[in-house]
């Protein structure tokens, strides 16, 4: 298997990051900056593959139905983050390479977290954030652990960051719905940007799900009972017709085009304008080609086309569906849970709104 190695000095990587978000960059500078980003991102493939193997091993016997997936951060997401945090340097970005484990319950999340904290691990734990015990104000919940890669046998990759996320299926369903709706609204809901009404709906949805999982409430919802949260959720859903919209976004199986052949990596392209998905498999020996094709699609995105791509490793297509349902516009689990909760309310009954 051939993995990319860093081809640019870290000072060049940081310069490329500045160019990507600059308003006065020349076309030549932008082309160079994208080349640097493509290499910087691709060189995370080796350490990410190592972490994935360890994660799968540690999940054995813990949760046989856990979903494991890895991804390299999309260029638009890299640029958005650099704009949001204008003092951040590209080499400091901790989630260029990300792994995710989706398990059945909060208890399983805690068990997995304990395994990582308690066992010998060569790599350095840089930071960890518990968004289950302390949910973000927008409703996001998960456990994040960021490691600094350390390997004497592969020094070229030392210092690269790998972010690991541990979340439950309910938390995963919520995050999927946020990304899917953000795609079609053309708003970065995931980053807390966009329509106040939509952001409030997803806050309330997460607040309701915390009651199902018996975890700490979303900030601002501490004083509301489960019944009051669910009534508010029903009211907001009725105003926005969220479930109808999400169900309308779903793509039928026969609209998903998958090229023949197996592969360790899959390049998923979502054409949201036509509601189509193309899946291209790449063998491990073609990883460099996969990264090149990934960069080409992102150039189309940059030109304004309604296409999004992600290069992932998650196994067969059904595993891809479960790991990255937002790229298949599949929010079925979220819809089912919200329908169940709203049924408790018996309709949209007005309740006091929390202060914003």
PDB file of N, CA and C in Angstrom, residues 280-354:
ATOM      1  N   UNK A 280     -17.274   5.514  -5.973  1.00  0.00           N
ATOM      2  CA  UNK A 280     -16.153   4.945  -6.720  1.00  0.00           C
ATOM      3  C   UNK A 280     -15.228   4.215  -5.756  1.00  0.00           C
ATOM      4  N   UNK A 281     -15.061   2.905  -5.946  1.00  0.00           N
ATOM      5  CA  UNK A 281     -14.149   2.153  -5.071  1.00  0.00           C
ATOM      6  C   UNK A 281     -12.703   2.264  -5.560  1.00  0.00           C
ATOM      7  N   UNK A 282     -11.778   2.290  -4.631  1.00  0.00           N
ATOM      8  CA  UNK A 282     -10.358   2.313  -4.962  1.00  0.00           C
ATOM      9  C   UNK A 282      -9.643   1.299  -4.081  1.00  0.00           C
ATOM     10  N   UNK A 283      -8.828   0.464  -4.697  1.00  0.00           N
ATOM     11  CA  UNK A 283      -8.014  -0.474  -3.942  1.00  0.00           C
ATOM     12  C   UNK A 283      -6.969   0.306  -3.146  1.00  0.00           C
ATOM     13  N   UNK A 284      -6.427  -0.333  -2.125  1.00  0.00           N
ATOM     14  CA  UNK A 284      -5.429   0.341  -1.294  1.00  0.00           C
ATOM     15  C   UNK A 284      -4.236   0.801  -2.109  1.00  0.00           C
ATOM     16  N   UNK A 285      -3.905   0.066  -3.176  1.00  0.00           N
ATOM     17  CA  UNK A 285      -2.763   0.429  -4.018  1.00  0.00           C
ATOM     18  C   UNK A 285      -3.045   1.652  -4.889  1.00  0.00           C
ATOM     19  N   UNK A 286      -4.325   2.085  -4.939  1.00  0.00           N
ATOM     20  CA  UNK A 286      -4.693   3.245  -5.769  1.00  0.00           C
ATOM     21  C   UNK A 286      -5.063   4.457  -4.912  1.00  0.00           C
ATOM     22  N   UNK A 287      -4.550   4.494  -3.681  1.00  0.00           N
ATOM     23  CA  UNK A 287      -4.901   5.590  -2.774  1.00  0.00           C
ATOM     24  C   UNK A 287      -4.479   6.947  -3.332  1.00  0.00           C
ATOM     25  N   UNK A 288      -3.319   7.022  -3.963  1.00  0.00           N
ATOM     26  CA  UNK A 288      -2.869   8.294  -4.533  1.00  0.00           C
ATOM     27  C   UNK A 288      -3.830   8.771  -5.618  1.00  0.00           C
ATOM     28  N   UNK A 289      -4.286   7.849  -6.452  1.00  0.00           N
ATOM     29  CA  UNK A 289      -5.261   8.196  -7.495  1.00  0.00           C
ATOM     30  C   UNK A 289      -6.573   8.667  -6.871  1.00  0.00           C
ATOM     31  N   UNK A 290      -6.979   7.993  -5.801  1.00  0.00           N
ATOM     32  CA  UNK A 290      -8.219   8.380  -5.121  1.00  0.00           C
ATOM     33  C   UNK A 290      -8.123   9.811  -4.595  1.00  0.00           C
ATOM     34  N   UNK A 291      -6.994  10.157  -4.013  1.00  0.00           N
ATOM     35  CA  UNK A 291      -6.817  11.518  -3.500  1.00  0.00           C
ATOM     36  C   UNK A 291      -6.824  12.543  -4.630  1.00  0.00           C
ATOM     37  N   UNK A 292      -6.270  12.178  -5.776  1.00  0.00           N
ATOM     38  CA  UNK A 292      -6.282  13.084  -6.932  1.00  0.00           C
ATOM     39  C   UNK A 292      -7.704  13.330  -7.414  1.00  0.00           C
ATOM     40  N   UNK A 293      -8.499  12.261  -7.517  1.00  0.00           N
ATOM     41  CA  UNK A 293      -9.886  12.401  -7.953  1.00  0.00           C
ATOM     42  C   UNK A 293     -10.710  13.197  -6.949  1.00  0.00           C
ATOM     43  N   UNK A 294     -10.425  12.985  -5.679  1.00  0.00           N
ATOM     44  CA  UNK A 294     -11.079  13.738  -4.597  1.00  0.00           C
ATOM     45  C   UNK A 294     -10.842  15.234  -4.797  1.00  0.00           C
ATOM     46  N   UNK A 295      -9.592  15.593  -5.069  1.00  0.00           N
ATOM     47  CA  UNK A 295      -9.242  17.007  -5.269  1.00  0.00           C
ATOM     48  C   UNK A 295      -9.944  17.589  -6.493  1.00  0.00           C
ATOM     49  N   UNK A 296     -10.107  16.793  -7.545  1.00  0.00           N
ATOM     50  CA  UNK A 296     -10.783  17.281  -8.758  1.00  0.00           C
ATOM     51  C   UNK A 296     -12.238  17.646  -8.472  1.00  0.00           C
ATOM     52  N   UNK A 297     -12.912  16.796  -7.703  1.00  0.00           N
ATOM     53  CA  UNK A 297     -14.316  17.078  -7.390  1.00  0.00           C
ATOM     54  C   UNK A 297     -14.425  18.319  -6.518  1.00  0.00           C
ATOM     55  N   UNK A 298     -13.489  18.490  -5.616  1.00  0.00           N
ATOM     56  CA  UNK A 298     -13.518  19.675  -4.763  1.00  0.00           C
ATOM     57  C   UNK A 298     -13.269  20.950  -5.560  1.00  0.00           C
ATOM     58  N   UNK A 299     -12.532  20.847  -6.647  1.00  0.00           N
ATOM     59  CA  UNK A 299     -12.366  22.005  -7.528  1.00  0.00           C
ATOM     60  C   UNK A 299     -13.715  22.388  -8.140  1.00  0.00           C
ATOM     61  N   UNK A 300     -14.529  21.384  -8.477  1.00  0.00           N
ATOM     62  CA  UNK A 300     -15.874  21.658  -9.006  1.00  0.00           C
ATOM     63  C   UNK A 300     -16.730  22.332  -7.938  1.00  0.00           C
ATOM     64  N   UNK A 301     -16.616  21.848  -6.703  1.00  0.00           N
ATOM     65  CA  UNK A 301     -17.345  22.467  -5.600  1.00  0.00           C
ATOM     66  C   UNK A 301     -16.946  23.933  -5.455  1.00  0.00           C
ATOM     67  N   UNK A 302     -15.653  24.189  -5.546  1.00  0.00           N
ATOM     68  CA  UNK A 302     -15.137  25.549  -5.406  1.00  0.00           C
ATOM     69  C   UNK A 302     -15.666  26.467  -6.506  1.00  0.00           C
ATOM     70  N   UNK A 303     -15.938  25.888  -7.676  1.00  0.00           N
ATOM     71  CA  UNK A 303     -16.476  26.681  -8.798  1.00  0.00           C
ATOM     72  C   UNK A 303     -17.969  26.941  -8.658  1.00  0.00           C
ATOM     73  N   UNK A 304     -18.587  26.375  -7.631  1.00  0.00           N
ATOM     74  CA  UNK A 304     -19.992  26.647  -7.383  1.00  0.00           C
ATOM     75  C   UNK A 304     -20.946  25.528  -7.752  1.00  0.00           C
ATOM     76  N   UNK A 305     -20.433  24.387  -8.228  1.00  0.00           N
ATOM     77  CA  UNK A 305     -21.316  23.270  -8.558  1.00  0.00           C
ATOM     78  C   UNK A 305     -21.879  22.660  -7.268  1.00  0.00           C
ATOM     79  N   UNK A 306     -23.101  22.161  -7.351  1.00  0.00           N
ATOM     80  CA  UNK A 306     -23.772  21.586  -6.172  1.00  0.00           C
ATOM     81  C   UNK A 306     -23.343  20.141  -5.967  1.00  0.00           C
ATOM     82  N   UNK A 307     -22.041  19.936  -5.807  1.00  0.00           N
ATOM     83  CA  UNK A 307     -21.505  18.594  -5.573  1.00  0.00           C
ATOM     84  C   UNK A 307     -20.627  18.627  -4.329  1.00  0.00           C
ATOM     85  N   UNK A 308     -20.658  17.545  -3.588  1.00  0.00           N
ATOM     86  CA  UNK A 308     -19.815  17.386  -2.415  1.00  0.00           C
ATOM     87  C   UNK A 308     -19.206  15.996  -2.466  1.00  0.00           C
ATOM     88  N   UNK A 309     -17.976  15.887  -2.003  1.00  0.00           N
ATOM     89  CA  UNK A 309     -17.307  14.587  -2.026  1.00  0.00           C
ATOM     90  C   UNK A 309     -16.639  14.317  -0.698  1.00  0.00           C
ATOM     91  N   UNK A 310     -16.476  13.042  -0.401  1.00  0.00           N
ATOM     92  CA  UNK A 310     -15.702  12.636   0.766  1.00  0.00           C
ATOM     93  C   UNK A 310     -15.047  11.307   0.437  1.00  0.00           C
ATOM     94  N   UNK A 311     -13.777  11.164   0.824  1.00  0.00           N
ATOM     95  CA  UNK A 311     -13.039   9.924   0.615  1.00  0.00           C
ATOM     96  C   UNK A 311     -13.001   9.193   1.948  1.00  0.00           C
ATOM     97  N   UNK A 312     -13.567   8.002   1.976  1.00  0.00           N
ATOM     98  CA  UNK A 312     -13.726   7.300   3.245  1.00  0.00           C
ATOM     99  C   UNK A 312     -13.265   5.862   3.130  1.00  0.00           C
ATOM    100  N   UNK A 313     -13.068   5.279   4.295  1.00  0.00           N
ATOM    101  CA  UNK A 313     -12.814   3.847   4.402  1.00  0.00           C
ATOM    102  C   UNK A 313     -13.783   3.308   5.423  1.00  0.00           C
ATOM    103  N   UNK A 314     -14.771   2.550   4.959  1.00  0.00           N
ATOM    104  CA  UNK A 314     -15.791   2.050   5.881  1.00  0.00           C
ATOM    105  C   UNK A 314     -16.343   0.698   5.455  1.00  0.00           C
ATOM    106  N   UNK A 315     -15.726   0.064   4.468  1.00  0.00           N
ATOM    107  CA  UNK A 315     -16.182  -1.261   4.079  1.00  0.00           C
ATOM    108  C   UNK A 315     -17.205  -1.245   2.957  1.00  0.00           C
ATOM    109  N   UNK A 316     -18.090  -2.247   2.912  1.00  0.00           N
ATOM    110  CA  UNK A 316     -19.079  -2.365   1.847  1.00  0.00           C
ATOM    111  C   UNK A 316     -20.062  -1.188   1.817  1.00  0.00           C
ATOM    112  N   UNK A 317     -20.855  -1.113   0.742  1.00  0.00           N
ATOM    113  CA  UNK A 317     -21.768   0.010   0.565  1.00  0.00           C
ATOM    114  C   UNK A 317     -22.744   0.126   1.725  1.00  0.00           C
ATOM    115  N   UNK A 318     -23.244  -0.994   2.242  1.00  0.00           N
ATOM    116  CA  UNK A 318     -24.180  -0.901   3.360  1.00  0.00           C
ATOM    117  C   UNK A 318     -23.517  -0.289   4.589  1.00  0.00           C
ATOM    118  N   UNK A 319     -22.231  -0.607   4.779  1.00  0.00           N
ATOM    119  CA  UNK A 319     -21.497   0.006   5.890  1.00  0.00           C
ATOM    120  C   UNK A 319     -21.314   1.497   5.638  1.00  0.00           C
ATOM    121  N   UNK A 320     -21.098   1.864   4.370  1.00  0.00           N
ATOM    122  CA  UNK A 320     -20.984   3.279   4.020  1.00  0.00           C
ATOM    123  C   UNK A 320     -22.284   4.008   4.332  1.00  0.00           C
ATOM    124  N   UNK A 321     -23.390   3.383   4.013  1.00  0.00           N
ATOM    125  CA  UNK A 321     -24.701   3.998   4.294  1.00  0.00           C
ATOM    126  C   UNK A 321     -24.848   4.289   5.782  1.00  0.00           C
ATOM    127  N   UNK A 322     -24.423   3.333   6.605  1.00  0.00           N
ATOM    128  CA  UNK A 322     -24.587   3.501   8.045  1.00  0.00           C
ATOM    129  C   UNK A 322     -23.591   4.509   8.616  1.00  0.00           C
ATOM    130  N   UNK A 323     -22.386   4.522   8.064  1.00  0.00           N
ATOM    131  CA  UNK A 323     -21.355   5.418   8.589  1.00  0.00           C
ATOM    132  C   UNK A 323     -21.523   6.854   8.107  1.00  0.00           C
ATOM    133  N   UNK A 324     -21.975   7.020   6.857  1.00  0.00           N
ATOM    134  CA  UNK A 324     -22.109   8.361   6.275  1.00  0.00           C
ATOM    135  C   UNK A 324     -23.500   8.543   5.667  1.00  0.00           C
ATOM    136  N   UNK A 325     -24.552   8.412   6.468  1.00  0.00           N
ATOM    137  CA  UNK A 325     -25.904   8.514   5.913  1.00  0.00           C
ATOM    138  C   UNK A 325     -26.203   9.875   5.302  1.00  0.00           C
ATOM    139  N   UNK A 326     -25.512  10.934   5.740  1.00  0.00           N
ATOM    140  CA  UNK A 326     -25.781  12.260   5.174  1.00  0.00           C
ATOM    141  C   UNK A 326     -25.426  12.314   3.698  1.00  0.00           C
ATOM    142  N   UNK A 327     -24.472  11.496   3.239  1.00  0.00           N
ATOM    143  CA  UNK A 327     -24.122  11.487   1.816  1.00  0.00           C
ATOM    144  C   UNK A 327     -25.114  10.672   0.998  1.00  0.00           C
ATOM    145  N   UNK A 328     -25.969   9.925   1.666  1.00  0.00           N
ATOM    146  CA  UNK A 328     -27.045   9.210   0.994  1.00  0.00           C
ATOM    147  C   UNK A 328     -28.392   9.872   1.292  1.00  0.00           C
ATOM    148  N   UNK A 329     -28.324  11.034   1.935  1.00  0.00           N
ATOM    149  CA  UNK A 329     -29.532  11.767   2.317  1.00  0.00           C
ATOM    150  C   UNK A 329     -30.465  10.878   3.121  1.00  0.00           C
ATOM    151  N   UNK A 330     -29.888  10.016   3.940  1.00  0.00           N
ATOM    152  CA  UNK A 330     -30.661   9.054   4.723  1.00  0.00           C
ATOM    153  C   UNK A 330     -30.778   9.535   6.162  1.00  0.00           C
ATOM    154  N   UNK A 331     -31.908  10.102   6.484  1.00  0.00           N
ATOM    155  CA  UNK A 331     -32.145  10.574   7.848  1.00  0.00           C
ATOM    156  C   UNK A 331     -33.276   9.775   8.496  1.00  0.00           C
ATOM    157  N   UNK A 332     -33.443   8.552   8.033  1.00  0.00           N
ATOM    158  CA  UNK A 332     -34.558   7.730   8.497  1.00  0.00           C
ATOM    159  C   UNK A 332     -34.586   7.528   9.992  1.00  0.00           C
ATOM    160  N   UNK A 333     -33.433   7.262  10.610  1.00  0.00           N
ATOM    161  CA  UNK A 333     -33.402   7.018  12.044  1.00  0.00           C
ATOM    162  C   UNK A 333     -33.805   8.273  12.818  1.00  0.00           C
ATOM    163  N   UNK A 334     -33.311   9.414  12.380  1.00  0.00           N
ATOM    164  CA  UNK A 334     -33.680  10.676  13.038  1.00  0.00           C
ATOM    165  C   UNK A 334     -35.176  10.926  12.908  1.00  0.00           C
ATOM    166  N   UNK A 335     -35.710  10.731  11.709  1.00  0.00           N
ATOM    167  CA  UNK A 335     -37.139  10.947  11.479  1.00  0.00           C
ATOM    168  C   UNK A 335     -37.971  10.046  12.383  1.00  0.00           C
ATOM    169  N   UNK A 336     -37.586   8.780  12.498  1.00  0.00           N
ATOM    170  CA  UNK A 336     -38.339   7.837  13.336  1.00  0.00           C
ATOM    171  C   UNK A 336     -38.330   8.279  14.795  1.00  0.00           C
ATOM    172  N   UNK A 337     -37.187   8.710  15.284  1.00  0.00           N
ATOM    173  CA  UNK A 337     -37.107   9.106  16.688  1.00  0.00           C
ATOM    174  C   UNK A 337     -37.914  10.382  16.964  1.00  0.00           C
ATOM    175  N   UNK A 338     -37.868  11.338  16.042  1.00  0.00           N
ATOM    176  CA  UNK A 338     -38.610  12.588  16.245  1.00  0.00           C
ATOM    177  C   UNK A 338     -40.107  12.336  16.134  1.00  0.00           C
ATOM    178  N   UNK A 339     -40.521  11.487  15.195  1.00  0.00           N
ATOM    179  CA  UNK A 339     -41.936  11.126  15.095  1.00  0.00           C
ATOM    180  C   UNK A 339     -42.418  10.486  16.395  1.00  0.00           C
ATOM    181  N   UNK A 340     -41.601   9.622  16.937  1.00  0.00           N
ATOM    182  CA  UNK A 340     -41.959   8.952  18.192  1.00  0.00           C
ATOM    183  C   UNK A 340     -42.124   9.970  19.319  1.00  0.00           C
ATOM    184  N   UNK A 341     -41.201  10.924  19.400  1.00  0.00           N
ATOM    185  CA  UNK A 341     -41.272  11.925  20.460  1.00  0.00           C
ATOM    186  C   UNK A 341     -42.481  12.837  20.293  1.00  0.00           C
ATOM    187  N   UNK A 342     -42.718  13.274  19.050  1.00  0.00           N
ATOM    188  CA  UNK A 342     -43.830  14.186  18.802  1.00  0.00           C
ATOM    189  C   UNK A 342     -45.166  13.512  19.075  1.00  0.00           C
ATOM    190  N   UNK A 343     -45.218  12.209  18.839  1.00  0.00           N
ATOM    191  CA  UNK A 343     -46.450  11.476  19.138  1.00  0.00           C
ATOM    192  C   UNK A 343     -46.793  11.589  20.617  1.00  0.00           C
ATOM    193  N   UNK A 344     -45.783  11.720  21.462  1.00  0.00           N
ATOM    194  CA  UNK A 344     -46.030  11.889  22.896  1.00  0.00           C
ATOM    195  C   UNK A 344     -46.763  13.197  23.175  1.00  0.00           C
ATOM    196  N   UNK A 345     -46.433  14.229  22.364  1.00  0.00           N
ATOM    197  CA  UNK A 345     -46.997  15.556  22.626  1.00  0.00           C
ATOM    198  C   UNK A 345     -48.444  15.663  22.181  1.00  0.00           C
ATOM    199  N   UNK A 346     -48.843  14.809  21.268  1.00  0.00           N
ATOM    200  CA  UNK A 346     -50.218  14.858  20.767  1.00  0.00           C
ATOM    201  C   UNK A 346     -50.514  16.123  19.971  1.00  0.00           C
ATOM    202  N   UNK A 347     -49.464  16.721  19.406  1.00  0.00           N
ATOM    203  CA  UNK A 347     -49.670  17.948  18.630  1.00  0.00           C
ATOM    204  C   UNK A 347     -48.768  19.045  19.139  1.00  0.00           C
ATOM    205  N   UNK A 348     -48.690  20.106  18.397  1.00  0.00           N
ATOM    206  CA  UNK A 348     -47.821  21.226  18.756  1.00  0.00           C
ATOM    207  C   UNK A 348     -48.509  22.121  19.767  1.00  0.00           C
ATOM    208  N   UNK A 349     -48.174  21.952  21.043  1.00  0.00           N
ATOM    209  CA  UNK A 349     -48.756  22.757  22.104  1.00  0.00           C
ATOM    210  C   UNK A 349     -47.751  23.829  22.493  1.00  0.00           C
ATOM    211  N   UNK A 350     -48.100  25.114  22.397  1.00  0.00           N
ATOM    212  CA  UNK A 350     -47.130  26.161  22.700  1.00  0.00           C
ATOM    213  C   UNK A 350     -46.621  26.062  24.133  1.00  0.00           C
ATOM    214  N   UNK A 351     -45.320  26.267  24.299  1.00  0.00           N
ATOM    215  CA  UNK A 351     -44.706  26.341  25.621  1.00  0.00           C
ATOM    216  C   UNK A 351     -43.798  27.550  25.640  1.00  0.00           C
ATOM    217  N   UNK A 352     -43.330  27.905  26.824  1.00  0.00           N
ATOM    218  CA  UNK A 352     -42.451  29.055  26.904  1.00  0.00           C
ATOM    219  C   UNK A 352     -41.162  28.782  26.155  1.00  0.00           C
ATOM    220  N   UNK A 353     -40.687  29.748  25.418  1.00  0.00           N
ATOM    221  CA  UNK A 353     -39.440  29.578  24.706  1.00  0.00           C
ATOM    222  C   UNK A 353     -38.287  30.018  25.601  1.00  0.00           C
ATOM    223  N   UNK A 354     -37.155  29.360  25.450  1.00  0.00           N
ATOM    224  CA  UNK A 354     -36.007  29.733  26.248  1.00  0.00           C
ATOM    225  C   UNK A 354     -35.411  31.024  25.718  1.00  0.00           C
TER     226      UNK A 354
END
